[in-house]
Amino acid sequence: MQGASMKLKPGTTVQVKLDWPETRGPCHIRTPHYLRGHTGVVVRHLGDYPNPEDLAFDRPAPVLPLYHVRFPLAGLWPDAKGDDTILVELYGSWLEAA
Amino acid sequence: MNILETPSDKLLAGIRTLLAVKGIATADEVAERIRITDSASPARGAAMVARAWTEPAFRELMLRDGTAAAESMGVPMRGLPPLGVLENTDETHHLVVCTLCSCYPRAVLGYPPFWFKSAAYRARAVRDPRGLLVDFGTSIPAEMKLEVVDSTADYRWMVLPVRPAGTEGWSAEQLAGLVREGDMIGVTIPKGP
């Protein structure tokens, strides 16, 4: 929970955890599969929200920082060209310092 | 009981009964929420866009706090996820998708168009966004930056499009008539006269 405990500043380079909880059993995930393991840059802190991965199962949900993180499209897809980007909401629990 | 084979109307009736019995939501509260949801339409978002084009202070508020901007125009936002607004410029175009499911700013745009939830739209928006825009008849200059916004969590996102040329002196009401649902998702661009 490295990224969950600290507040990441805009401009920080982060890596999305290369983790596949869906292979371990029933779960609810808000981190798209196509971003796992990829590196992006924090654009802004969007606020703090209860973890939907717990809310979905009616478990006590710790409040996590939510960030807007930007990724170059060319880093995600082998056939992507140019400077286009993708901006995604990710919880701190999924982010690690890169 | 196999929940997958139970008729949906019976499941819905069961859930409504449970909500009432457990004191979570009364029938009246459910009916009120349905009324609010049904009354939302892209006309609300279009009115916000037109006002942002004509009132700099409202534009600033809308970009800083979409929820407050919507509430200031009488849109009920209580209990709903925060509304974020993405500003298109001459340099950057935004395209909104929810690859996980169907997050959509219903309070200001109403029910999503049928294709918004399709697997094809969700996959192509992140994999081949420029090709997808071409299929919508939208041409983005090669030198313009394209930013796809994948709506994955607590926010709901709408696009504030660029005001079309040739609309100088138009009233907010006239401008709102130009703004379509797709313009606020980013699959299309408002067309001038």
mmCIF file of C-alpha atoms in Angstrom:
data_model
loop_
_atom_site.group_PDB
_atom_site.id
_atom_site.type_symbol
_atom_site.label_atom_id
_atom_site.label_comp_id
_atom_site.label_asym_id
_atom_site.label_seq_id
_atom_site.Cartn_x
_atom_site.Cartn_y
_atom_site.Cartn_z
ATOM 1 C CA MET A 1 0.000 0.000 0.000
ATOM 2 C CA GLN A 2 2.969 2.247 -0.704
ATOM 3 C CA GLY A 3 1.037 4.787 -2.816
ATOM 4 C CA ALA A 4 -1.936 4.675 -0.470
ATOM 5 C CA SER A 5 -0.169 6.151 2.519
ATOM 6 C CA MET A 6 1.654 8.998 0.817
ATOM 7 C CA LYS A 7 0.225 11.855 -1.206
ATOM 8 C CA LEU A 8 1.726 11.813 -4.663
ATOM 9 C CA LYS A 9 2.539 15.202 -6.149
ATOM 10 C CA PRO A 10 1.662 16.174 -9.721
ATOM 11 C CA GLY A 11 4.530 15.233 -12.007
ATOM 12 C CA THR A 12 5.493 12.134 -10.033
ATOM 13 C CA THR A 13 6.275 9.138 -12.222
ATOM 14 C CA VAL A 14 4.435 6.061 -11.015
ATOM 15 C CA GLN A 15 4.078 2.440 -12.032
ATOM 16 C CA VAL A 16 0.763 0.639 -11.910
ATOM 17 C CA LYS A 17 1.169 -2.585 -9.975
ATOM 18 C CA LEU A 18 1.574 -5.628 -12.163
ATOM 19 C CA ASP A 19 -1.024 -7.534 -10.203
ATOM 20 C CA TRP A 20 -3.948 -9.730 -11.225
ATOM 21 C CA PRO A 21 -6.267 -10.138 -8.216
ATOM 22 C CA GLU A 22 -8.894 -11.650 -10.527
ATOM 23 C CA THR A 23 -6.714 -14.760 -10.793
ATOM 24 C CA ARG A 24 -6.949 -15.268 -7.026
ATOM 25 C CA GLY A 25 -10.725 -15.238 -6.606
ATOM 26 C CA PRO A 26 -13.819 -13.035 -6.710
ATOM 27 C CA CYS A 27 -12.938 -9.352 -6.670
ATOM 28 C CA HIS A 28 -13.957 -5.918 -7.890
ATOM 29 C CA ILE A 29 -11.266 -3.888 -9.646
ATOM 30 C CA ARG A 30 -11.241 -0.329 -10.974
ATOM 31 C CA THR A 31 -7.753 -0.537 -12.479
ATOM 32 C CA PRO A 32 -8.079 -1.462 -16.168
ATOM 33 C CA HIS A 33 -6.051 -4.511 -17.173
ATOM 34 C CA TYR A 34 -4.352 -2.677 -20.037
ATOM 35 C CA LEU A 35 -2.518 -0.414 -17.567
ATOM 36 C CA ARG A 36 -1.101 -3.013 -15.195
ATOM 37 C CA GLY A 37 2.653 -2.747 -14.992
ATOM 38 C CA HIS A 38 2.765 0.439 -17.083
ATOM 39 C CA THR A 39 4.389 3.725 -16.159
ATOM 40 C CA GLY A 40 2.535 7.035 -16.077
ATOM 41 C CA VAL A 41 2.701 10.491 -14.543
ATOM 42 C CA VAL A 42 0.457 11.839 -11.785
ATOM 43 C CA VAL A 43 -1.534 14.816 -13.101
ATOM 44 C CA ARG A 44 -3.557 15.689 -9.991
ATOM 45 C CA HIS A 45 -4.965 14.357 -6.741
ATOM 46 C CA LEU A 46 -8.728 14.106 -7.312
ATOM 47 C CA GLY A 47 -9.730 13.554 -3.702
ATOM 48 C CA ASP A 48 -9.995 10.693 -1.227
ATOM 49 C CA TYR A 49 -12.625 7.997 -1.586
ATOM 50 C CA PRO A 50 -13.537 4.713 0.118
ATOM 51 C CA ASN A 51 -11.934 1.807 -1.727
ATOM 52 C CA PRO A 52 -14.565 0.451 -4.169
ATOM 53 C CA GLU A 53 -12.813 -2.928 -4.107
ATOM 54 C CA ASP A 54 -14.132 -3.267 -0.538
ATOM 55 C CA LEU A 55 -17.402 -1.361 -0.980
ATOM 56 C CA ALA A 56 -18.432 -3.848 -3.671
ATOM 57 C CA PHE A 57 -18.366 -6.629 -1.068
ATOM 58 C CA ASP A 58 -19.826 -4.543 1.769
ATOM 59 C CA ARG A 59 -16.514 -4.718 3.649
ATOM 60 C CA PRO A 60 -15.065 -1.863 5.733
ATOM 61 C CA ALA A 61 -13.471 0.342 3.072
ATOM 62 C CA PRO A 62 -10.341 2.362 3.814
ATOM 63 C CA VAL A 63 -10.305 5.836 2.313
ATOM 64 C CA LEU A 64 -7.728 6.031 -0.471
ATOM 65 C CA PRO A 65 -6.285 8.923 -2.434
ATOM 66 C CA LEU A 66 -7.544 8.982 -6.019
ATOM 67 C CA TYR A 67 -5.263 10.350 -8.737
ATOM 68 C CA HIS A 68 -5.546 11.292 -12.365
ATOM 69 C CA VAL A 69 -2.613 9.558 -14.036
ATOM 70 C CA ARG A 70 -1.546 10.144 -17.642
ATOM 71 C CA PHE A 71 -0.037 7.451 -19.875
ATOM 72 C CA PRO A 72 1.372 7.787 -23.387
ATOM 73 C CA LEU A 73 -0.752 5.666 -25.714
ATOM 74 C CA ALA A 74 2.399 4.638 -27.561
ATOM 75 C CA GLY A 75 3.622 2.940 -24.394
ATOM 76 C CA LEU A 76 0.483 0.838 -24.070
ATOM 77 C CA TRP A 77 -0.091 -0.514 -27.566
ATOM 78 C CA PRO A 78 2.410 -1.845 -30.079
ATOM 79 C CA ASP A 79 0.564 -0.194 -33.001
ATOM 80 C CA ALA A 80 0.009 3.228 -31.391
ATOM 81 C CA LYS A 81 1.669 6.226 -32.981
ATOM 82 C CA GLY A 82 2.187 9.839 -32.041
ATOM 83 C CA ASP A 83 1.872 11.725 -28.785
ATOM 84 C CA ASP A 84 -1.708 10.844 -27.842
ATOM 85 C CA THR A 85 -2.325 10.089 -24.193
ATOM 86 C CA ILE A 86 -4.805 8.461 -21.871
ATOM 87 C CA LEU A 87 -5.895 9.905 -18.544
ATOM 88 C CA VAL A 88 -7.211 7.466 -15.929
ATOM 89 C CA GLU A 89 -8.462 7.640 -12.341
ATOM 90 C CA LEU A 90 -6.369 5.306 -10.185
ATOM 91 C CA TYR A 91 -6.314 4.708 -6.438
ATOM 92 C CA GLY A 92 -3.062 5.107 -4.544
ATOM 93 C CA SER A 93 -3.097 1.448 -3.514
ATOM 94 C CA TRP A 94 -2.384 0.501 -7.153
ATOM 95 C CA LEU A 95 0.549 2.882 -7.633
ATOM 96 C CA GLU A 96 4.222 2.392 -6.869
ATOM 97 C CA ALA A 97 7.112 4.784 -7.219
ATOM 98 C CA ALA A 98 8.771 4.188 -10.592
ATOM 99 C CA MET B 1 -33.475 -20.362 -6.994
ATOM 100 C CA ASN B 2 -31.095 -19.701 -9.862
ATOM 101 C CA ILE B 3 -30.729 -15.948 -9.880
ATOM 102 C CA LEU B 4 -29.556 -15.955 -13.508
ATOM 103 C CA GLU B 5 -32.765 -17.631 -14.654
ATOM 104 C CA THR B 6 -35.170 -15.602 -12.520
ATOM 105 C CA PRO B 7 -37.258 -13.080 -14.487
ATOM 106 C CA SER B 8 -35.762 -9.619 -14.024
ATOM 107 C CA ASP B 9 -39.072 -8.038 -13.043
ATOM 108 C CA LYS B 10 -39.359 -10.475 -10.132
ATOM 109 C CA LEU B 11 -35.785 -9.757 -9.040
ATOM 110 C CA LEU B 12 -36.460 -6.019 -9.225
ATOM 111 C CA ALA B 13 -39.632 -6.376 -7.150
ATOM 112 C CA GLY B 14 -37.679 -8.420 -4.608
ATOM 113 C CA ILE B 15 -34.928 -5.822 -4.348
ATOM 114 C CA ARG B 16 -37.438 -2.992 -3.972
ATOM 115 C CA THR B 17 -39.171 -4.911 -1.191
ATOM 116 C CA LEU B 18 -35.876 -5.594 0.585
ATOM 117 C CA LEU B 19 -34.828 -1.927 0.320
ATOM 118 C CA ALA B 20 -38.097 -0.901 1.958
ATOM 119 C CA VAL B 21 -38.148 -3.660 4.614
ATOM 120 C CA LYS B 22 -34.550 -2.941 5.623
ATOM 121 C CA GLY B 23 -35.226 0.787 5.770
ATOM 122 C CA ILE B 24 -32.642 1.626 3.065
ATOM 123 C CA ALA B 25 -34.964 3.356 0.604
ATOM 124 C CA THR B 26 -38.721 3.755 0.563
ATOM 125 C CA ALA B 27 -40.829 3.237 -2.557
ATOM 126 C CA ASP B 28 -41.294 7.018 -2.719
ATOM 127 C CA GLU B 29 -37.544 7.617 -2.599
ATOM 128 C CA VAL B 30 -36.958 5.097 -5.380
ATOM 129 C CA ALA B 31 -39.697 6.718 -7.464
ATOM 130 C CA GLU B 32 -38.170 10.173 -6.881
ATOM 131 C CA ARG B 33 -34.724 8.968 -8.003
ATOM 132 C CA ILE B 34 -36.232 7.398 -11.141
ATOM 133 C CA ARG B 35 -38.036 10.676 -11.882
ATOM 134 C CA ILE B 36 -34.807 12.667 -11.500
ATOM 135 C CA THR B 37 -32.869 10.219 -13.690
ATOM 136 C CA ASP B 38 -35.554 10.190 -16.376
ATOM 137 C CA SER B 39 -35.735 13.984 -16.441
ATOM 138 C CA ALA B 40 -32.012 14.378 -17.217
ATOM 139 C CA SER B 41 -31.033 14.816 -20.865
ATOM 140 C CA PRO B 42 -28.157 16.184 -22.949
ATOM 141 C CA ALA B 43 -30.049 19.498 -23.026
ATOM 142 C CA ARG B 44 -28.768 20.126 -19.504
ATOM 143 C CA GLY B 45 -25.148 19.643 -20.477
ATOM 144 C CA ALA B 46 -25.692 21.730 -23.604
ATOM 145 C CA ALA B 47 -27.057 24.597 -21.499
ATOM 146 C CA MET B 48 -23.949 24.422 -19.296
ATOM 147 C CA VAL B 49 -21.649 24.424 -22.330
ATOM 148 C CA ALA B 50 -23.439 27.394 -23.891
ATOM 149 C CA ARG B 51 -23.228 29.334 -20.641
ATOM 150 C CA ALA B 52 -19.520 28.546 -20.331
ATOM 151 C CA TRP B 53 -19.049 29.908 -23.869
ATOM 152 C CA THR B 54 -20.778 33.171 -22.978
ATOM 153 C CA GLU B 55 -19.871 33.738 -19.300
ATOM 154 C CA PRO B 56 -16.171 33.539 -18.410
ATOM 155 C CA ALA B 57 -16.907 33.276 -14.670
ATOM 156 C CA PHE B 58 -19.187 30.284 -15.239
ATOM 157 C CA ARG B 59 -16.577 28.669 -17.482
ATOM 158 C CA GLU B 60 -14.015 29.030 -14.717
ATOM 159 C CA LEU B 61 -16.401 27.502 -12.158
ATOM 160 C CA MET B 62 -17.372 24.651 -14.490
ATOM 161 C CA LEU B 63 -13.743 23.668 -15.084
ATOM 162 C CA ARG B 64 -12.844 23.974 -11.410
ATOM 163 C CA ASP B 65 -15.952 22.324 -9.914
ATOM 164 C CA GLY B 66 -18.389 20.745 -12.366
ATOM 165 C CA THR B 67 -20.736 19.679 -9.577
ATOM 166 C CA ALA B 68 -21.093 23.251 -8.283
ATOM 167 C CA ALA B 69 -21.609 24.532 -11.837
ATOM 168 C CA ALA B 70 -24.367 21.977 -12.475
ATOM 169 C CA GLU B 71 -26.036 22.749 -9.143
ATOM 170 C CA SER B 72 -25.955 26.461 -9.899
ATOM 171 C CA MET B 73 -28.100 25.672 -12.944
ATOM 172 C CA GLY B 74 -30.617 23.706 -10.925
ATOM 173 C CA VAL B 75 -29.339 20.193 -11.685
ATOM 174 C CA PRO B 76 -29.822 17.941 -8.630
ATOM 175 C CA MET B 77 -26.355 16.585 -7.786
ATOM 176 C CA ARG B 78 -26.849 15.534 -4.164
ATOM 177 C CA GLY B 79 -25.601 12.021 -3.532
ATOM 178 C CA LEU B 80 -24.128 11.735 -7.022
ATOM 179 C CA PRO B 81 -20.465 11.307 -7.973
ATOM 180 C CA PRO B 82 -18.512 14.527 -8.570
ATOM 181 C CA LEU B 83 -18.694 15.933 -12.092
ATOM 182 C CA GLY B 84 -15.401 16.693 -13.796
ATOM 183 C CA VAL B 85 -15.225 18.841 -16.932
ATOM 184 C CA LEU B 86 -12.529 18.431 -19.587
ATOM 185 C CA GLU B 87 -11.787 21.513 -21.653
ATOM 186 C CA ASN B 88 -11.170 21.029 -25.351
ATOM 187 C CA THR B 89 -8.890 23.644 -26.899
ATOM 188 C CA ASP B 90 -7.373 24.297 -30.304
ATOM 189 C CA GLU B 91 -4.435 22.144 -29.123
ATOM 190 C CA THR B 92 -6.127 19.280 -27.261
ATOM 191 C CA HIS B 93 -9.206 17.140 -27.879
ATOM 192 C CA HIS B 94 -10.695 14.899 -25.173
ATOM 193 C CA LEU B 95 -12.578 11.640 -25.711
ATOM 194 C CA VAL B 96 -14.411 10.018 -22.777
ATOM 195 C CA VAL B 97 -14.888 6.289 -22.334
ATOM 196 C CA CYS B 98 -15.550 3.912 -19.455
ATOM 197 C CA THR B 99 -13.662 0.743 -20.327
ATOM 198 C CA LEU B 100 -14.766 -1.031 -17.157
ATOM 199 C CA CYS B 101 -18.492 -0.602 -17.675
ATOM 200 C CA SER B 102 -20.701 2.413 -18.162
ATOM 201 C CA CYS B 103 -19.773 5.350 -15.890
ATOM 202 C CA TYR B 104 -21.485 8.359 -17.462
ATOM 203 C CA PRO B 105 -22.454 11.840 -16.230
ATOM 204 C CA ARG B 106 -26.166 11.021 -16.245
ATOM 205 C CA ALA B 107 -27.163 14.042 -14.187
ATOM 206 C CA VAL B 108 -26.124 16.368 -17.007
ATOM 207 C CA LEU B 109 -26.295 14.125 -20.104
ATOM 208 C CA GLY B 110 -29.104 11.682 -19.271
ATOM 209 C CA TYR B 111 -28.904 8.023 -20.190
ATOM 210 C CA PRO B 112 -25.815 7.092 -22.220
ATOM 211 C CA PRO B 113 -26.236 6.387 -25.933
ATOM 212 C CA PHE B 114 -26.490 2.657 -26.660
ATOM 213 C CA TRP B 115 -23.000 2.433 -28.173
ATOM 214 C CA PHE B 116 -21.292 3.990 -25.140
ATOM 215 C CA LYS B 117 -21.596 0.687 -23.252
ATOM 216 C CA SER B 118 -20.691 -1.515 -26.222
ATOM 217 C CA ALA B 119 -17.544 -3.608 -26.021
ATOM 218 C CA ALA B 120 -16.477 -2.242 -29.419
ATOM 219 C CA TYR B 121 -16.598 1.417 -28.336
ATOM 220 C CA ARG B 122 -14.893 0.721 -25.020
ATOM 221 C CA ALA B 123 -12.079 -1.240 -26.627
ATOM 222 C CA ARG B 124 -11.478 1.042 -29.600
ATOM 223 C CA ALA B 125 -11.576 4.284 -27.615
ATOM 224 C CA VAL B 126 -8.386 3.322 -25.811
ATOM 225 C CA ARG B 127 -6.736 1.234 -28.528
ATOM 226 C CA ASP B 128 -7.488 3.204 -31.704
ATOM 227 C CA PRO B 129 -9.129 6.488 -30.694
ATOM 228 C CA ARG B 130 -8.321 8.320 -33.931
ATOM 229 C CA GLY B 131 -9.772 5.492 -36.010
ATOM 230 C CA LEU B 132 -12.871 5.541 -33.824
ATOM 231 C CA LEU B 133 -13.276 9.282 -34.334
ATOM 232 C CA VAL B 134 -13.070 8.813 -38.101
ATOM 233 C CA ASP B 135 -15.944 6.336 -37.864
ATOM 234 C CA PHE B 136 -17.952 9.025 -36.058
ATOM 235 C CA GLY B 137 -17.182 11.388 -38.941
ATOM 236 C CA THR B 138 -14.896 13.492 -36.765
ATOM 237 C CA SER B 139 -11.576 14.640 -38.095
ATOM 238 C CA ILE B 140 -8.910 15.705 -35.634
ATOM 239 C CA PRO B 141 -5.859 17.342 -37.213
ATOM 240 C CA ALA B 142 -2.732 15.207 -36.908
ATOM 241 C CA GLU B 143 -0.994 17.992 -34.990
ATOM 242 C CA MET B 144 -3.791 18.215 -32.411
ATOM 243 C CA LYS B 145 -3.156 16.242 -29.224
ATOM 244 C CA LEU B 146 -5.760 13.637 -28.396
ATOM 245 C CA GLU B 147 -6.345 12.670 -24.781
ATOM 246 C CA VAL B 148 -8.582 9.697 -24.019
ATOM 247 C CA VAL B 149 -10.172 9.864 -20.563
ATOM 248 C CA ASP B 150 -11.026 6.455 -19.115
ATOM 249 C CA SER B 151 -13.677 6.995 -16.468
ATOM 250 C CA THR B 152 -12.789 4.274 -13.978
ATOM 251 C CA ALA B 153 -13.640 5.527 -10.520
ATOM 252 C CA ASP B 154 -15.409 8.180 -8.481
ATOM 253 C CA TYR B 155 -15.760 10.982 -11.042
ATOM 254 C CA ARG B 156 -18.044 11.382 -14.011
ATOM 255 C CA TRP B 157 -16.566 13.306 -16.937
ATOM 256 C CA MET B 158 -18.007 15.552 -19.622
ATOM 257 C CA VAL B 159 -16.259 17.499 -22.347
ATOM 258 C CA LEU B 160 -16.498 21.272 -22.765
ATOM 259 C CA PRO B 161 -16.129 21.557 -26.554
ATOM 260 C CA VAL B 162 -14.577 24.437 -28.474
ATOM 261 C CA ARG B 163 -17.121 27.081 -29.484
ATOM 262 C CA PRO B 164 -17.614 26.843 -33.243
ATOM 263 C CA ALA B 165 -16.515 29.707 -35.486
ATOM 264 C CA GLY B 166 -19.272 31.851 -36.930
ATOM 265 C CA THR B 167 -21.300 31.992 -33.709
ATOM 266 C CA GLU B 168 -20.131 35.424 -32.576
ATOM 267 C CA GLY B 169 -22.943 37.361 -30.939
ATOM 268 C CA TRP B 170 -25.166 34.309 -30.504
ATOM 269 C CA SER B 171 -27.229 34.002 -27.332
ATOM 270 C CA ALA B 172 -26.679 31.138 -24.886
ATOM 271 C CA GLU B 173 -30.010 29.651 -26.016
ATOM 272 C CA GLN B 174 -28.928 29.674 -29.665
ATOM 273 C CA LEU B 175 -25.548 28.185 -28.788
ATOM 274 C CA ALA B 176 -27.095 25.425 -26.670
ATOM 275 C CA GLY B 177 -29.016 24.318 -29.754
ATOM 276 C CA LEU B 178 -25.721 23.512 -31.480
ATOM 277 C CA VAL B 179 -24.389 21.211 -28.760
ATOM 278 C CA ARG B 180 -25.098 17.513 -29.163
ATOM 279 C CA GLU B 181 -24.652 14.579 -26.819
ATOM 280 C CA GLY B 182 -21.603 13.302 -28.723
ATOM 281 C CA ASP B 183 -19.902 16.704 -28.503
ATOM 282 C CA MET B 184 -19.866 16.354 -24.713
ATOM 283 C CA ILE B 185 -18.453 12.805 -24.919
ATOM 284 C CA GLY B 186 -15.869 13.908 -27.451
ATOM 285 C CA VAL B 187 -16.865 11.651 -30.359
ATOM 286 C CA THR B 188 -18.070 14.661 -32.343
ATOM 287 C CA ILE B 189 -17.386 18.379 -32.512
ATOM 288 C CA PRO B 190 -20.096 21.075 -32.505
ATOM 289 C CA LYS B 191 -20.659 22.487 -35.964
ATOM 290 C CA GLY B 192 -21.130 26.176 -36.610
ATOM 291 C CA PRO B 193 -23.709 27.679 -38.960
#
